[in-house]
Amino acid sequence: MGHRLRVITLLSYLLALSSGISAQVAAAIAYAPTLEPCPAGTTLVREVAHTQTLSSHEADYVSGRRSHVLPRSWANYLRNVQASTRTSLPSYVDAILLGSYGKDALPTLGIATSGGGHRAAIFGAGVLNALDGRNKTSVHAGTGGLLQTATYLSGLSGGSWLVSSLAQANFPTLPDLVFGPANADGNGFGGWLTQIDLLQPGDATVTTAFVTELIEEIALKRTAGFPVTLADVWGRALSRHFVNGTTAANFFDVTIPHGAGTTLSSVANTSTFAAHAQPFPILVADSLTSRTTGQVVTEPGNAVPLTNPIYEFNIFEMGSFDPILGAFTPTKFLGSPGDSVCATGFDQLSFIEGVSSDLFNEFNTSAEALAASSVGPIIAALEVLFPQPGIRLDAAEIPNPFFGVSKATFPDSDQELLALVDGGEDGEVTPLQPLLVKARDVDTIIAIDAPADTPDNWTNGSSLIATQNRVKLFPSTYSFPPVPSSANTFVARNLTRRPTFFGCDSPSSRGDPLVIYLANGGPPLGEPPLTNTSTNQLQYPPDEVQAMMDEVFDVATQGIPIRTHGGEVKDPLWPACLACAVVDRARRDAGISRSGICKACLERYCWS
Ligand SMILES: *[C@@H]1O[C@H](CO)[C@@H](O)[C@H](O)[C@H]1NC(C)=O
Ligand SMILES: *[C@@H]1O[C@H](CO)[C@@H](O)[C@H](O)[C@H]1NC(C)=O
Ligand SMILES: *[C@@H]1O[C@H](CO)[C@@H](O)[C@H](O)[C@H]1NC(C)=O
Ligand SMILES: *[C@@H]1O[C@H](CO)[C@@H](O)[C@H](O)[C@H]1NC(C)=O
Ligand SMILES: *[C@@H]1O[C@H](CO)[C@@H](O)[C@H](O)[C@H]1NC(C)=O
Ligand SMILES: *[C@@H]1O[C@H](CO)[C@@H](O)[C@H](O)[C@H]1NC(C)=O
Ligand SMILES: *[C@@H]1O[C@H](CO)[C@@H](O)[C@H](O)[C@H]1NC(C)=O
Ligand SMILES: *[C@@H]1O[C@H](CO)[C@@H](O)[C@H](O)[C@H]1NC(C)=O
């Protein structure tokens, strides 16, 4: 993000910092990790390359949610579908969702929400709102309540801003998340503040002071011995929008921490997480390694090979299920130099938001391109202020928790640092990988896909193609249903302009989930195009965001429009068809035949 901004010179930052970095601001103190002896019994690496297992914390979270929360969530959702549909659903839908086949036969739903800057964050928020059982309009439409049934929610880049801000703000409604609650104060979450540009919140003077402040806020992390890069500066900017502690009124107050100190691991302490009342959040980033231990496969036009590890960050662990690494480290001790000394406070949520959306390496195809970009002067300032020979300033640098792990296959096994970048840089812009992990047993996925692929900034399906290609590289770890192999097919068959189900007829031996695909491929019926804004747009007036979210509500609730004599209208059966898709894996596994409207629905919505 962030190309094509007005260029502010390096000189202005250095002048602003000429008195030396004081870095005694509250944010700098709260942002710096601390080093202490590790608590007795700490293990910093959990290997899963040979036996794929979840962390005990995640397993406990999921099982608590399944026992105490999901039975009621599924019953509520079912009631909403039934109330909105005149035709009755086959009895197996009720039976499965009401637990007649046991709670282990309830669907395990994951939702993945894509990258693509603010456009993708807003598109994702619009879809989640349409699935939210707390929104009466969504309940009335028959889609509300499904959000509450999800076990997992994954996000990357712009989608990571959505997923992480939602989790840490204690799972508010989507309008409260995006626009801020009516009673927002400086302590809780103040909304996304989209009206304020991420990197240029004012004129040149204001912007210079702002960026100078961001640089000061990372200084004590460097002093404590940790690498700092553009991802830290960027994360500190994102923190004002996607972490608690900032409102429009206190935006420029340099005496408050602006979300510094809020770590990913600390989200465990929000009351909704403690009550298992939100889907388990997962954020994704790519490895930028240029080392390799085998073949290299790259999706055409992408910066990062598909063969590079994909890292996930969750509240409990950071690491990768990719079999070339197959290891995790506790999130709360991320950044630790070794088994006896543990870092805490490295897992700043703002930093992880910055890692997941760090596209700056893409500017660095030539030194000139980087220098000419808006972040060129910030890079130059970092070079002068924090000399770190050999460090890539355009990537995020993390002390390697997996030093010496999986030596034969993990390309960074002998590296002191990991270089990480935006999770979509390998072409898999919708973060499906964590939901395909067999140990997670996700049987149904809602894939929300909103990258700018076409010249008009619509989606063309390439992200699902990248997932399909990557899964083929790791067949024993992941499985994914067949999708078209060309973006032309997605577009020509309108698969990006209507909900599409993939994998409807997979036998259980394939082990793949059923994927419910909702893409940003065009405006809904009869509406002007509002949701194909450029990824580079870093500022949105709230009324534009509201109009986009309202339009996405229609995208998520229209289904495949049906022709009537008066023209095309929303498919009145769509909510029922969605419910049919959601239970379809559970139906198959219980040995029941598809019947009634579910039979017709799947014929209509499945790609084969
Ligand atoms: C963020 O603020 C909300 C209130 O807006 C609060 O419920 C939540 O616990 C806070 N999150 C963190 C991580 O402190
Ligand atoms: C949660 O809060 C408790 C009490 O304030 C604190 O001791 C603990 O470290 C917190 N846990 C995390 C993961 O931040
Ligand atoms: C630009 O990329 C090269 C490698 O492609 C890397 O060595 C260099 O550190 C990068 N520049 C910055 C400022 O990070
Ligand atoms: C689809 O999008 C990808 C990624 O943005 C692009 O590289 C590709 O050329 C597009 N393909 C078609 C057929 O539009
Ligand atoms: C959005 O799509 C419309 C129709 O395809 C196109 O005319 C418009 O230029 C697009 N806007 C952007 C910002 O790409
Ligand atoms: C795709 O949608 C367009 C516009 O609604 C329609 O004219 C066309 O017939 C559709 N194509 C297919 C293959 O359904
Ligand atoms: C998106 O929209 C912007 C602004 O209208 C335009 O410059 C850009 O070329 C479009 N396409 C992509 C793929 O970003
Ligand atoms: C419900 O969603 C609609 C459609 O986006 C929105 O206009 C409305 O404000 C939402 N209501 C609540 C209470 O969240």
XYZ file of C-alpha atoms and ligand atoms in Angstrom:
720
model
C 0.000 0.000 0.000
C 1.038 3.524 -0.171
C 2.448 4.184 -3.611
C 1.822 7.477 -5.330
C 1.634 9.665 -2.288
C 2.965 13.171 -2.293
C 6.658 12.954 -1.685
C 7.960 14.401 1.501
C 11.695 14.755 1.539
C 14.089 12.915 3.760
C 15.453 16.263 4.765
C 12.226 17.279 6.430
C 12.245 14.163 8.627
C 15.847 14.636 9.595
C 15.248 18.282 10.393
C 12.273 17.359 12.509
C 14.413 14.803 14.294
C 17.495 17.035 14.441
C 17.409 17.395 18.183
C 17.971 13.638 18.340
C 15.359 11.023 19.060
C 13.926 11.572 22.470
C 11.732 8.506 22.199
C 10.438 8.965 25.688
C 6.919 9.120 24.355
C 4.450 6.701 25.916
C 4.016 4.817 22.656
C 7.755 4.160 22.263
C 7.952 2.727 25.763
C 4.866 0.557 25.286
C 6.091 -0.608 21.867
C 9.544 -1.800 22.987
C 9.757 -5.527 23.761
C 11.376 -6.533 27.042
C 13.739 -9.410 27.703
C 13.480 -11.587 30.784
C 14.491 -15.102 31.773
C 11.934 -17.487 30.307
C 9.392 -18.880 32.786
C 10.340 -22.375 33.944
C 9.230 -25.060 31.520
C 8.905 -22.745 28.504
C 9.276 -24.448 25.132
C 9.805 -22.025 22.290
C 9.338 -24.463 19.407
C 6.480 -26.910 18.874
C 7.128 -29.140 15.879
C 4.224 -30.413 13.790
C 6.002 -31.593 10.645
C 5.486 -35.279 11.422
C 2.303 -35.225 13.473
C 0.018 -32.369 12.597
C -1.649 -31.164 15.779
C -3.198 -27.958 17.066
C -1.843 -26.175 20.113
C -3.626 -27.285 23.248
C -4.855 -23.694 23.720
C -6.451 -23.609 20.282
C -7.929 -27.087 20.739
C -9.434 -25.958 24.064
C -10.829 -22.776 22.506
C -12.449 -24.644 19.650
C -13.867 -27.350 21.856
C -15.221 -24.784 24.339
C -16.864 -22.881 21.516
C -18.296 -26.081 20.051
C -19.771 -27.178 23.385
C -20.988 -23.940 24.897
C -21.597 -21.470 22.079
C -22.184 -23.099 18.722
C -25.275 -25.205 19.515
C -27.217 -22.028 20.294
C -25.634 -20.145 17.352
C -26.659 -22.825 14.878
C -30.194 -22.943 16.270
C -30.512 -19.150 15.964
C -29.183 -19.167 12.438
C -31.576 -21.946 11.439
C -34.509 -19.981 12.863
C -33.480 -16.936 10.798
C -33.261 -18.974 7.598
C -36.631 -20.615 8.222
C -38.335 -17.313 9.010
C -37.171 -15.784 5.760
C -37.942 -18.716 3.459
C -41.424 -19.715 2.430
C -40.374 -23.068 1.011
C -39.430 -25.582 3.662
C -35.959 -26.992 3.971
C -35.407 -30.755 3.934
C -35.657 -32.152 7.436
C -31.970 -33.124 7.500
C -31.004 -29.423 7.604
C -32.897 -28.934 10.883
C -31.725 -32.245 12.240
C -28.056 -31.487 11.602
C -28.149 -27.908 12.862
C -30.228 -28.737 15.931
C -27.720 -31.406 16.904
C -29.814 -34.529 16.311
C -26.729 -36.200 14.859
C -24.633 -35.072 17.820
C -22.547 -31.964 18.314
C -19.654 -33.492 16.406
C -21.849 -33.527 13.304
C -22.361 -29.762 13.388
C -20.575 -28.081 10.463
C -17.128 -26.587 11.147
C -17.236 -23.265 9.345
C -14.282 -21.035 8.517
C -14.454 -17.587 6.941
C -11.482 -16.198 4.984
C -11.388 -12.511 4.073
C -8.988 -11.238 1.451
C -6.380 -8.578 1.020
C -6.754 -5.469 -1.127
C -6.335 -2.514 1.225
C -9.342 -0.575 2.440
C -11.481 -1.840 -0.434
C -11.034 -5.421 0.767
C -11.436 -4.488 4.435
C -14.714 -2.706 3.641
C -15.947 -5.483 1.341
C -15.159 -8.064 4.031
C -16.868 -5.971 6.709
C -19.934 -5.676 4.472
C -20.151 -9.441 4.060
C -19.614 -10.115 7.776
C -22.355 -7.574 8.527
C -24.739 -9.421 6.201
C -23.957 -12.627 8.124
C -24.206 -11.017 11.569
C -27.088 -12.225 13.738
C -27.030 -8.914 15.636
C -28.139 -6.952 12.552
C -31.950 -7.098 12.180
C -31.764 -6.383 8.445
C -29.415 -9.355 7.997
C -31.640 -11.552 10.175
C -34.630 -10.515 8.121
C -32.718 -11.325 4.911
C -32.124 -14.874 6.216
C -28.323 -14.684 6.183
C -27.877 -13.187 9.667
C -26.515 -15.477 12.350
C -23.983 -17.334 10.229
C -21.096 -15.166 11.476
C -21.838 -16.383 15.000
C -21.529 -20.016 13.886
C -18.014 -19.689 12.462
C -15.189 -21.483 14.209
C -12.384 -19.616 12.396
C -11.948 -16.203 10.805
C -8.771 -15.614 8.783
C -7.534 -12.385 7.232
C -4.518 -11.031 5.420
C -3.411 -7.524 4.472
C -6.568 -5.340 4.306
C -8.442 -8.403 5.576
C -6.019 -8.593 8.526
C -7.011 -5.053 9.490
C -10.639 -6.199 9.596
C -10.037 -9.462 11.460
C -7.562 -8.080 13.996
C -9.457 -4.873 14.747
C -12.666 -6.867 15.198
C -11.068 -9.390 17.565
C -9.259 -6.843 19.724
C -12.252 -4.473 19.896
C -14.143 -7.314 21.599
C -16.202 -8.359 18.588
C -18.486 -5.335 18.177
C -21.077 -5.121 15.382
C -19.548 -4.221 12.037
C -20.997 -0.684 11.899
C -19.597 -0.034 15.395
C -16.239 -1.421 14.309
C -15.984 0.560 11.091
C -17.557 3.850 12.188
C -16.787 3.682 15.906
C -19.392 3.297 18.636
C -21.522 6.327 19.540
C -19.796 6.629 22.916
C -16.226 6.169 21.617
C -13.659 7.472 24.071
C -9.885 7.297 24.069
C -9.837 4.021 26.003
C -11.768 1.657 23.800
C -11.997 1.308 20.048
C -12.618 4.512 18.104
C -13.508 3.076 14.683
C -11.417 2.777 11.531
C -11.259 6.570 11.061
C -11.182 6.044 7.288
C -11.576 9.785 6.732
C -7.960 10.201 7.891
C -5.345 9.104 5.336
C -3.126 6.288 6.645
C 0.209 7.953 5.904
C -0.643 11.546 5.056
C -3.133 12.719 7.665
C -2.744 16.390 6.794
C -0.715 18.914 4.852
C 3.046 18.588 4.477
C 3.768 20.046 7.911
C 1.229 17.822 9.658
C 2.394 14.781 7.736
C 6.046 15.412 8.517
C 5.302 15.728 12.219
C 3.127 12.609 12.051
C 5.705 10.427 10.306
C 8.425 11.734 12.605
C 6.295 10.634 15.535
C 5.858 7.162 14.007
C 9.630 6.840 13.644
C 10.170 7.942 17.248
C 7.711 5.304 18.415
C 9.881 2.451 17.116
C 13.182 3.803 18.471
C 13.167 1.977 21.803
C 12.487 -1.333 20.066
C 15.755 -0.763 18.209
C 17.525 0.317 21.392
C 16.387 -2.954 22.985
C 18.296 -4.768 20.247
C 15.508 -5.726 17.843
C 15.534 -5.018 14.113
C 13.169 -2.255 12.972
C 11.962 -1.706 9.414
C 9.312 0.064 7.423
C 6.813 -2.554 8.658
C 7.161 -1.123 12.181
C 6.576 2.450 10.996
C 3.640 1.332 8.855
C 2.199 -0.675 11.740
C 2.342 2.354 14.023
C 0.285 4.237 11.414
C -2.207 1.356 11.145
C -2.471 1.246 14.933
C -4.321 4.577 14.919
C -7.046 2.983 12.790
C -7.158 -0.680 13.680
C -6.193 -0.931 17.368
C -7.916 0.482 20.486
C -6.949 3.870 21.827
C -7.400 6.423 19.034
C -10.346 8.663 18.152
C -10.611 11.560 15.701
C -10.282 13.894 18.694
C -7.015 12.446 20.048
C -5.503 11.415 16.714
C -2.555 13.843 16.925
C -2.028 13.613 20.684
C 1.602 12.479 21.067
C 1.279 11.779 24.777
C -0.908 8.670 24.458
C 0.179 5.216 23.242
C -2.238 4.864 20.261
C -2.510 1.117 20.656
C 1.167 0.480 21.434
C 1.290 -2.207 24.119
C -1.731 -4.059 22.768
C -0.302 -7.396 21.710
C -1.908 -10.162 19.697
C -1.541 -12.541 22.641
C -3.329 -10.055 24.936
C -6.487 -10.325 22.822
C -7.023 -13.550 24.781
C -8.114 -11.281 27.628
C -11.045 -9.651 25.829
C -14.302 -10.831 27.359
C -15.723 -12.274 24.125
C -12.596 -14.325 23.492
C -12.536 -15.528 27.082
C -16.169 -16.645 26.598
C -15.379 -18.397 23.264
C -17.852 -15.946 21.762
C -15.896 -14.974 18.670
C -14.496 -17.017 15.793
C -10.827 -17.889 16.347
C -8.864 -15.186 14.482
C -5.868 -16.008 12.267
C -3.647 -13.523 10.387
C -1.359 -14.458 7.516
C 1.978 -13.251 6.094
C 4.363 -14.590 3.458
C 8.025 -15.428 3.779
C 10.203 -13.315 1.480
C 13.046 -15.788 1.561
C 15.071 -16.098 -1.631
C 16.722 -19.267 -0.398
C 15.285 -22.576 -1.467
C 15.691 -26.255 -0.689
C 13.992 -27.546 -3.812
C 11.912 -26.521 -6.793
C 10.584 -22.961 -6.962
C 7.042 -22.389 -8.252
C 5.760 -18.865 -8.723
C 2.307 -17.739 -9.868
C 2.734 -15.517 -12.932
C 3.047 -11.857 -12.004
C 3.638 -12.432 -8.279
C 6.586 -11.375 -6.145
C 6.761 -14.340 -3.760
C 6.998 -17.996 -4.884
C 4.122 -20.298 -3.906
C 6.823 -22.616 -2.574
C 7.839 -20.129 0.160
C 6.402 -20.833 3.604
C 3.173 -19.080 4.570
C 3.177 -17.997 8.210
C 0.112 -17.640 10.383
C -0.252 -15.600 13.540
C -2.931 -16.511 16.029
C -3.496 -15.447 19.614
C -1.517 -18.424 20.899
C 1.052 -19.279 18.238
C 2.991 -18.064 15.211
C 4.401 -20.470 12.664
C 3.458 -22.632 9.721
C 1.760 -25.952 9.039
C 3.507 -26.058 5.653
C 5.388 -29.366 5.790
C 8.667 -27.697 4.750
C 8.653 -26.034 8.192
C 5.927 -27.540 10.368
C 6.671 -25.584 13.533
C 5.169 -22.982 15.865
C 6.347 -20.665 18.617
C 4.233 -19.060 21.361
C 2.966 -15.679 20.102
C 3.537 -14.026 23.479
C 7.259 -14.897 23.261
C 7.714 -13.993 19.596
C 11.076 -12.279 19.080
C 12.836 -14.317 21.788
C 16.562 -14.684 21.289
C 16.758 -18.179 22.791
C 15.318 -20.740 25.162
C 16.611 -19.106 28.306
C 15.781 -15.479 27.459
C 12.214 -14.651 26.440
C 10.975 -11.519 24.713
C 7.548 -10.217 25.598
C 5.755 -7.381 23.853
C 7.261 -8.132 20.439
C 3.865 -9.392 19.206
C 2.417 -5.882 19.026
C -0.876 -6.117 17.160
C -0.010 -3.001 15.160
C 3.248 -4.624 14.023
C 1.477 -7.812 12.924
C -1.072 -5.731 10.987
C 1.939 -4.045 9.357
C 3.620 -7.379 8.564
C 0.505 -8.844 6.971
C 0.104 -5.748 4.732
C 3.754 -4.943 3.979
C 3.845 -4.599 0.198
C 6.800 -2.241 0.189
C 9.258 -4.810 -1.135
C 7.239 -4.674 -4.370
C 8.404 -1.070 -4.843
C 12.001 -2.169 -4.525
C 12.559 -3.611 -7.959
C 15.064 -0.824 -8.389
C 16.652 1.503 -5.916
C 15.303 4.421 -7.965
C 11.709 3.201 -7.767
C 11.962 2.866 -4.016
C 13.602 6.247 -3.553
C 10.951 7.915 -5.698
C 8.054 6.353 -3.770
C 6.342 7.987 -0.811
C 8.128 5.660 1.573
C 11.555 6.310 0.053
C 12.260 9.148 2.477
C 11.123 7.022 5.428
C 13.528 4.257 4.346
C 16.282 6.833 3.976
C 15.550 8.176 7.451
C 15.686 4.638 8.913
C 19.040 4.089 7.192
C 20.475 7.192 8.823
C 18.875 6.860 12.244
C 19.066 3.104 12.791
C 21.932 1.665 10.752
C 21.362 -2.116 10.490
C 23.703 -3.598 7.894
C 22.221 -6.474 5.926
C 18.633 -5.826 7.006
C 15.869 -5.497 4.423
C 14.107 -2.324 5.426
C 11.258 -2.916 2.982
C 10.211 -6.211 4.664
C 9.312 -7.064 8.274
C 12.191 -8.625 10.183
C 11.525 -11.127 12.977
C 14.171 -12.972 15.032
C 13.913 -16.511 13.667
C 12.100 -18.715 16.204
C 12.831 -21.718 13.964
C 16.626 -21.553 13.844
C 17.897 -25.097 13.332
C 14.383 -26.506 12.738
C 13.543 -28.755 9.734
C 17.064 -28.299 8.352
C 16.528 -30.397 5.238
C 13.479 -28.530 3.978
C 13.124 -25.169 5.722
C 15.141 -22.657 3.668
C 15.641 -20.223 6.581
C 16.741 -22.831 9.100
C 20.218 -21.255 9.354
C 19.051 -17.621 9.323
C 19.020 -15.358 12.376
C 16.084 -13.364 11.017
C 12.944 -14.094 9.021
C 11.884 -11.549 6.382
C 8.102 -11.426 6.074
C 5.810 -9.491 3.719
C 2.159 -9.045 2.778
C 0.298 -12.355 2.909
C -1.070 -11.918 -0.609
C 2.227 -11.528 -2.428
C 2.296 -15.152 -3.570
C -1.052 -14.683 -5.349
C -3.124 -16.407 -2.659
C -4.842 -13.178 -1.653
C -7.687 -14.881 0.205
C -6.148 -16.544 3.283
C -7.423 -20.062 2.773
C -4.255 -21.944 3.728
C -4.839 -21.936 7.521
C -8.391 -23.205 6.992
C -7.192 -26.148 4.883
C -5.051 -27.568 7.679
C -6.408 -31.072 8.226
C -6.109 -30.921 12.008
C -8.540 -27.991 11.988
C -11.153 -30.117 10.284
C -12.906 -27.164 8.640
C -15.571 -28.646 6.355
C -17.124 -25.462 4.975
C -15.430 -22.197 4.040
C -16.861 -18.837 3.084
C -14.182 -17.251 0.870
C -14.550 -13.465 0.628
C -12.401 -12.412 -2.314
C -11.795 -8.759 -3.171
C -8.366 -8.143 -4.736
C -8.045 -5.723 -7.683
C -7.282 -8.084 -10.548
C -8.933 -6.506 -13.582
C -8.102 -3.101 -15.071
C -11.298 -1.858 -13.359
C -10.226 -3.162 -9.959
C -12.641 -6.102 -9.868
C -11.711 -9.631 -8.804
C -11.027 -12.284 -11.465
C -10.664 -15.469 -9.395
C -6.862 -15.646 -9.617
C -6.551 -15.947 -5.868
C -8.464 -19.261 -5.775
C -6.349 -20.487 -8.692
C -3.201 -19.726 -6.685
C -4.618 -21.676 -3.738
C -5.414 -24.616 -6.000
C -1.877 -24.569 -7.399
C -0.256 -24.280 -3.978
C -2.287 -27.110 -2.466
C -1.015 -29.421 -5.232
C 2.523 -28.805 -3.922
C 1.608 -30.058 -0.431
C -0.988 -32.772 -1.077
C -0.561 -34.602 2.196
C -1.062 -31.451 4.272
C -3.871 -29.620 2.487
C -6.762 -30.364 0.194
C -8.898 -27.987 -1.791
C -11.839 -28.596 -4.126
C -11.391 -28.219 -7.894
C -11.840 -24.661 -9.194
C -11.407 -23.409 -12.781
C -7.750 -23.176 -13.776
C -8.122 -19.894 -15.620
C -9.296 -16.454 -14.589
C -10.975 -16.155 -17.983
C -13.317 -18.972 -16.985
C -14.170 -17.320 -13.653
C -15.031 -14.100 -15.430
C -16.763 -15.560 -18.508
C -18.967 -17.815 -16.358
C -19.794 -14.941 -13.973
C -18.372 -16.930 -11.036
C -17.036 -13.712 -9.515
C -20.383 -11.943 -9.873
C -22.609 -14.389 -8.008
C -22.102 -16.767 -5.108
C -20.505 -19.993 -6.326
C -20.060 -23.276 -4.444
C -16.962 -25.388 -5.126
C -16.492 -29.038 -4.171
C -20.172 -29.999 -3.971
C -19.577 -33.513 -5.227
C -16.254 -34.318 -3.595
C -16.184 -37.732 -1.936
C -15.155 -37.706 1.727
C -11.908 -39.449 0.753
C -10.713 -36.168 -0.858
C -10.920 -34.496 2.538
C -11.597 -31.087 0.998
C -14.002 -28.474 2.359
C -17.000 -27.121 0.474
C -16.132 -23.551 -0.521
C -18.788 -20.849 -0.700
C -17.223 -18.187 -2.872
C -18.347 -14.543 -2.636
C -16.258 -12.237 -4.792
C -16.113 -8.566 -5.637
C -16.612 -9.177 -9.331
C -19.109 -6.457 -10.174
C -21.863 -4.325 -8.659
C -25.098 -5.964 -7.492
C -28.255 -5.870 -9.605
C -29.099 -2.443 -10.928
C -26.572 -0.576 -8.758
C -23.675 1.673 -9.760
C -20.137 0.309 -9.244
C -18.946 1.506 -5.812
C -16.821 -1.326 -4.458
C -14.009 -1.396 -7.060
C -11.904 1.383 -5.598
C -8.136 1.322 -6.025
C -5.958 -0.486 -3.478
C -3.937 2.713 -3.289
C -6.846 4.754 -1.945
C -5.845 5.281 1.692
C -8.628 7.645 2.745
C -12.436 7.294 2.514
C -15.194 9.627 3.699
C -17.532 7.683 6.032
C -20.531 8.155 3.720
C -18.593 6.451 0.917
C -17.818 3.538 3.253
C -21.486 3.330 4.274
C -22.576 3.266 0.631
C -20.045 0.513 -0.120
C -21.176 -1.561 2.861
C -24.820 -1.196 1.861
C -23.953 -2.354 -1.637
C -21.978 -5.318 -0.307
C -25.047 -6.225 1.749
C -26.827 -6.714 -1.579
C -23.905 -8.666 -3.051
C -24.093 -11.018 -0.069
C -27.880 -11.386 -0.086
C -28.910 -11.467 -3.755
C -27.692 -14.927 -4.781
C -27.995 -15.586 -8.512
C -30.610 -13.092 -9.662
C -33.686 -14.654 -11.206
C -35.532 -13.345 -14.227
C -39.148 -12.320 -13.772
C -41.417 -10.477 -16.193
C -40.497 -7.255 -14.387
C -36.728 -7.846 -14.862
C -34.131 -9.508 -12.640
C -34.610 -9.777 -8.861
C -32.761 -11.229 -5.880
C -33.114 -15.005 -5.606
C -35.682 -15.500 -2.815
C -34.243 -18.972 -2.213
C -30.663 -17.753 -1.703
C -30.756 -17.835 2.134
C -32.072 -21.398 1.996
C -29.468 -22.347 -0.616
C -26.739 -20.923 1.596
C -28.007 -23.058 4.487
C -28.062 -26.102 2.202
C -24.397 -25.485 1.332
C -23.433 -24.988 4.941
C -24.819 -28.378 6.024
C -23.842 -30.259 2.892
C -20.607 -31.843 4.167
C -22.341 -32.880 7.403
C -25.196 -34.337 5.319
C -22.791 -36.363 3.197
C -20.889 -37.610 6.211
C -24.121 -38.740 7.882
C -24.944 -40.759 4.751
C -28.088 -38.758 3.894
C -29.084 -37.984 0.286
C -29.492 -34.427 -0.826
C -33.178 -33.701 -1.277
C -35.924 -31.093 -1.584
C -34.902 -27.557 -2.360
C -31.328 -28.370 -1.372
C -31.034 -30.567 -4.433
C -32.151 -27.752 -6.716
C -30.059 -25.191 -4.830
C -26.827 -27.098 -5.217
C -27.494 -27.736 -8.881
C -27.954 -24.014 -9.321
C -25.019 -22.725 -7.248
C -22.353 -25.422 -7.651
C -19.566 -25.205 -10.160
C -18.803 -28.504 -11.748
C -10.711 -2.594 23.211
O -11.801 -1.798 23.557
C -13.016 -2.498 23.767
C -14.091 -1.460 24.027
O -14.223 -0.624 22.905
C -12.842 -3.462 24.905
O -14.023 -4.185 25.125
C -11.704 -4.418 24.581
O -11.467 -5.292 25.646
C -10.433 -3.630 24.298
N -9.420 -4.548 23.808
C -8.201 -4.658 24.341
C -7.272 -5.638 23.687
O -7.835 -4.018 25.283
C -4.512 -11.111 30.887
O -4.744 -10.281 32.002
C -4.107 -10.748 33.193
C -4.583 -9.880 34.349
O -4.540 -8.514 34.017
C -2.604 -10.684 32.997
O -1.934 -11.142 34.121
C -2.240 -11.574 31.818
O -0.868 -11.462 31.539
C -3.038 -11.182 30.593
N -2.822 -12.184 29.569
C -2.355 -11.861 28.372
C -2.191 -13.002 27.423
O -2.102 -10.711 28.050
C 15.808 -3.878 -1.863
O 15.887 -5.254 -2.267
C 17.171 -5.855 -2.141
C 17.106 -7.295 -2.614
O 16.253 -7.464 -3.680
C 17.602 -5.830 -0.679
O 18.902 -6.354 -0.560
C 17.578 -4.406 -0.166
O 17.857 -4.416 1.216
C 16.204 -3.773 -0.396
N 16.213 -2.376 0.015
C 15.685 -1.951 1.156
C 15.767 -0.497 1.392
O 15.160 -2.684 1.963
C -6.369 -11.949 -13.283
O -5.711 -11.289 -12.214
C -4.354 -11.608 -12.081
C -3.830 -11.072 -10.747
O -4.209 -9.780 -10.492
C -3.622 -11.096 -13.298
O -2.227 -11.354 -13.176
C -4.181 -11.813 -14.507
O -3.585 -11.290 -15.674
C -5.678 -11.639 -14.609
N -6.150 -12.549 -15.632
C -7.132 -12.278 -16.456
C -7.458 -13.301 -17.480
O -7.784 -11.242 -16.377
C -15.198 0.527 -11.448
O -15.876 -0.227 -12.443
C -16.508 0.555 -13.433
C -17.275 -0.404 -14.337
O -16.561 -1.583 -14.558
C -15.463 1.383 -14.173
O -16.100 2.201 -15.114
C -14.698 2.240 -13.160
O -13.652 2.938 -13.817
C -14.099 1.345 -12.091
N -13.448 2.182 -11.063
C -12.167 2.026 -10.683
C -11.661 2.952 -9.646
O -11.425 1.163 -11.143
C -23.164 -13.178 -17.014
O -23.841 -12.014 -16.543
C -24.207 -11.133 -17.581
C -24.751 -9.866 -16.955
O -25.683 -10.143 -15.954
C -25.222 -11.846 -18.491
O -25.589 -10.983 -19.539
C -24.582 -13.117 -19.052
O -25.535 -13.838 -19.796
C -24.056 -13.985 -17.924
N -23.297 -15.083 -18.488
C -23.435 -16.355 -18.092
C -22.567 -17.379 -18.743
O -24.235 -16.661 -17.210
C -7.594 0.612 -10.164
O -8.007 1.948 -10.114
C -6.960 2.889 -10.198
C -7.560 4.270 -10.021
O -8.692 4.440 -10.775
C -6.216 2.712 -11.494
O -5.133 3.626 -11.570
C -5.695 1.297 -11.575
O -5.026 1.086 -12.769
C -6.854 0.329 -11.434
N -6.465 -1.067 -11.570
C -5.736 -1.814 -10.736
C -5.556 -3.238 -11.121
O -5.276 -1.377 -9.691
C -27.416 -3.581 9.352
O -26.896 -3.605 8.037
C -27.386 -2.573 7.192
C -26.865 -2.822 5.779
O -25.492 -2.524 5.645
C -26.955 -1.235 7.753
O -27.484 -0.184 6.956
C -27.428 -1.097 9.188
O -26.898 0.073 9.768
C -27.004 -2.286 10.035
N -27.642 -2.173 11.339
C -27.032 -2.456 12.488
C -27.824 -2.251 13.727
O -25.869 -2.861 12.544
